[in-house]
C-alpha positions as a Python dict, from the first residue, in 0.01 Angstrom:
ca = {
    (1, 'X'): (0, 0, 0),
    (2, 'X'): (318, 131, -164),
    (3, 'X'): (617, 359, 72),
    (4, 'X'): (756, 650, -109),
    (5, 'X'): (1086, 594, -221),
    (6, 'X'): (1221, 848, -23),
    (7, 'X'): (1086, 708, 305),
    (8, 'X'): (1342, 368, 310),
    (9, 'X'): (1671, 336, 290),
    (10, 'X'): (1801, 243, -48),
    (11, 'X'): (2086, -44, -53),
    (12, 'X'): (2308, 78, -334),
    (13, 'X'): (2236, 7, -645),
    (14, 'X'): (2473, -220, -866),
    (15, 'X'): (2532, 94, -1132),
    (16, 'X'): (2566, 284, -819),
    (17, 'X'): (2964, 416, -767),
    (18, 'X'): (3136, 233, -519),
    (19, 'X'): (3334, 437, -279),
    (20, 'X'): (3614, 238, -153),
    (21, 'X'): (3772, 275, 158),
    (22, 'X'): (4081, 484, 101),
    (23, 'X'): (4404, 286, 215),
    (24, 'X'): (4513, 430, 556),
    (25, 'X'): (4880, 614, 514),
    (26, 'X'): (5030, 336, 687),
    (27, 'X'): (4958, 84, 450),
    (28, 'X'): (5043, 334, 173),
    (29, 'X'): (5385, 338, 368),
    (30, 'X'): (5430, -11, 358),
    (31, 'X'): (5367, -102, 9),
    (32, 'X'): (5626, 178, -44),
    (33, 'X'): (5914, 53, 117),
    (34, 'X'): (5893, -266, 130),
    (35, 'X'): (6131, -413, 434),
    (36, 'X'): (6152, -300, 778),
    (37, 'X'): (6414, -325, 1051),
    (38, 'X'): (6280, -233, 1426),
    (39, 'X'): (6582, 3, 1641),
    (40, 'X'): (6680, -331, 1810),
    (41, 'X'): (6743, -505, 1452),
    (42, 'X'): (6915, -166, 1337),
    (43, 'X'): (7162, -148, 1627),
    (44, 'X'): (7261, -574, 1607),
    (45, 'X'): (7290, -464, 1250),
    (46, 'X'): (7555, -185, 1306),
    (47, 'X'): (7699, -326, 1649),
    (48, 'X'): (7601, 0, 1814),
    (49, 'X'): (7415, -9, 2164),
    (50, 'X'): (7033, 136, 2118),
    (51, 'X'): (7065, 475, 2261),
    (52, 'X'): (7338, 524, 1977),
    (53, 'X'): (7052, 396, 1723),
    (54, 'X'): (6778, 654, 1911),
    (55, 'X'): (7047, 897, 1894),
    (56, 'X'): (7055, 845, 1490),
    (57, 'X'): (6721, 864, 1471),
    (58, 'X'): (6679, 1178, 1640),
    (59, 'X'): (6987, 1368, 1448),
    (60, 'X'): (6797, 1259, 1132),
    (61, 'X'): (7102, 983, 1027),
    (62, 'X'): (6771, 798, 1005),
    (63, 'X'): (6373, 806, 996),
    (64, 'X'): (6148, 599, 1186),
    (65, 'X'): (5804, 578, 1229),
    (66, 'X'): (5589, 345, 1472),
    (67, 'X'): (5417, 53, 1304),
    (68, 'X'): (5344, -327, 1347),
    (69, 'X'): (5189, -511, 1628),
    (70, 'X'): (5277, -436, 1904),
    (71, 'X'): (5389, -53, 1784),
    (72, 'X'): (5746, -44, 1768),
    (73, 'X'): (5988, 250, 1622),
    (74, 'X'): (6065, 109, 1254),
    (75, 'X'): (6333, 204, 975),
    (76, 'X'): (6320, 95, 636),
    (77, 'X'): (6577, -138, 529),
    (78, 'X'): (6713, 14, 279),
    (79, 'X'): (6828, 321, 485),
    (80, 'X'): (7075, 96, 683),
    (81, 'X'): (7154, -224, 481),
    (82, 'X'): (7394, -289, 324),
    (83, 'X'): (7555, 48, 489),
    (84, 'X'): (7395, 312, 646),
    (85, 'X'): (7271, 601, 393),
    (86, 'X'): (7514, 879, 444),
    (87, 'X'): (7368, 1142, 224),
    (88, 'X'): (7043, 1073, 456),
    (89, 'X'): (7058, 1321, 740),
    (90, 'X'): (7077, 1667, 524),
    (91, 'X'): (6778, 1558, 287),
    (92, 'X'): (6567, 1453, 588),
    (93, 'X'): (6692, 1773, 740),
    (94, 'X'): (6510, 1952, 451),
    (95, 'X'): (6249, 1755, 423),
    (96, 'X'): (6193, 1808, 831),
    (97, 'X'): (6264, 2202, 753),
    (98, 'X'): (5968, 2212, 514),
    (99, 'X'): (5737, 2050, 786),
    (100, 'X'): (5728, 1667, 706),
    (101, 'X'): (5646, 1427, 955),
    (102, 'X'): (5896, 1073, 973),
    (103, 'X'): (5585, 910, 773),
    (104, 'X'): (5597, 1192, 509),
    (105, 'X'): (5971, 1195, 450),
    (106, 'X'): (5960, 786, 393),
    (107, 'X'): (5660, 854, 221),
    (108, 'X'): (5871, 1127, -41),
    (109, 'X'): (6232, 929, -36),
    (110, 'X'): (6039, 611, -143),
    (111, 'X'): (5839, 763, -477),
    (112, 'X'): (5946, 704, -758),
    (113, 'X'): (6045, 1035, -920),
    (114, 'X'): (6048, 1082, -1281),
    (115, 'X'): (6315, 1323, -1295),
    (116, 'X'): (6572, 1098, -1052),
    (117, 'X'): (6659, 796, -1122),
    (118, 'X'): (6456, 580, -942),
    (119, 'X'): (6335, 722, -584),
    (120, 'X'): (6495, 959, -418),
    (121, 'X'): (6625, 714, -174),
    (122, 'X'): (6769, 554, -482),
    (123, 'X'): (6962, 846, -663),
    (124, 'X'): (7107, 936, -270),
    (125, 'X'): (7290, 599, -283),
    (126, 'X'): (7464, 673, -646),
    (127, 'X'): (7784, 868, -666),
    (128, 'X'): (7655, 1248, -759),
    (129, 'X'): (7279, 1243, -701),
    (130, 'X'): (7273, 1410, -355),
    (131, 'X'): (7259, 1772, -448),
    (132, 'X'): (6943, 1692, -693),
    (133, 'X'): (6739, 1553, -436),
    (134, 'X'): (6800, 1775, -217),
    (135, 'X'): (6743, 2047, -495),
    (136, 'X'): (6376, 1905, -474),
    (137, 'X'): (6310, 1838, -143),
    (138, 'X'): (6337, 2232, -113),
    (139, 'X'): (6128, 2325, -348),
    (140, 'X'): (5861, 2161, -132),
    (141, 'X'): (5924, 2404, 96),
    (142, 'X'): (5782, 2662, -135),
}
């Protein structure tokens, strides 16, 4: 006695497409940047106490997301070694202004950008390159 084929299941076929699992934005995040400091590391790193680290964080002098195990407020390295970014906090201010979450404004600074060179993150730590990131970090606000 032979089933219709439409009355099993079909395991996928090897000319079938293979859908894979897209990464999760986290992961995305971390192949991005690369090295992480948590607030604690940040503040031993700058000799400030951690409220004056939080207090960064929250005036956009830097961006941190949670990640790791166990979940623990995170900057990228490169915003704080081997000085803290100054050009940081008006770009993120932008970026914040245009409705980017922490992840999302890591996520832009750390792409590689045709136009810049480097990432964004990049051109904001050579002399002169401020005003054209921020130039196009508000025209994603449009």
């Amino acid at each position: 006695m032979s089933t219709s084929p439409d009355s099993q299941p079909h395991p996928a076929s090897p000319s079938a497409p293979q859908v894979d699992a897209a990464p999760s934005p986290e992961a995305d995040l971390e192949e991005l940047v690369g090295e992480w400091m948590t607030l604690a590391q940040v503040a031993e790193h700058l000799d400030l106490a951690p409220s004056q680290v939080r207090r960064l964080v929250a005036d956009r002098d830097l961006v941190a997301v949670r990640r790791g195990r166990p979940r623990a407020d995170c900057v990228p390295t490169a915003l704080v070694v081997p000085v803290p970014l100054p050009r940081l906090r008006g770009t993120a201010q932008v970026l914040a202004d245009a409705g980017y979450s922490p992840a999302e404004t890591l996520r832009w600074l750390f792409t590689a950008d045709p136009s810049l060179p480097g990432t964004p993150v990049e051109a904001l730590r050579a002399e002169h390159r401020t005003t054209e990131v921020r130039r196009r970090a508000q025209a994603l606000a449009f």
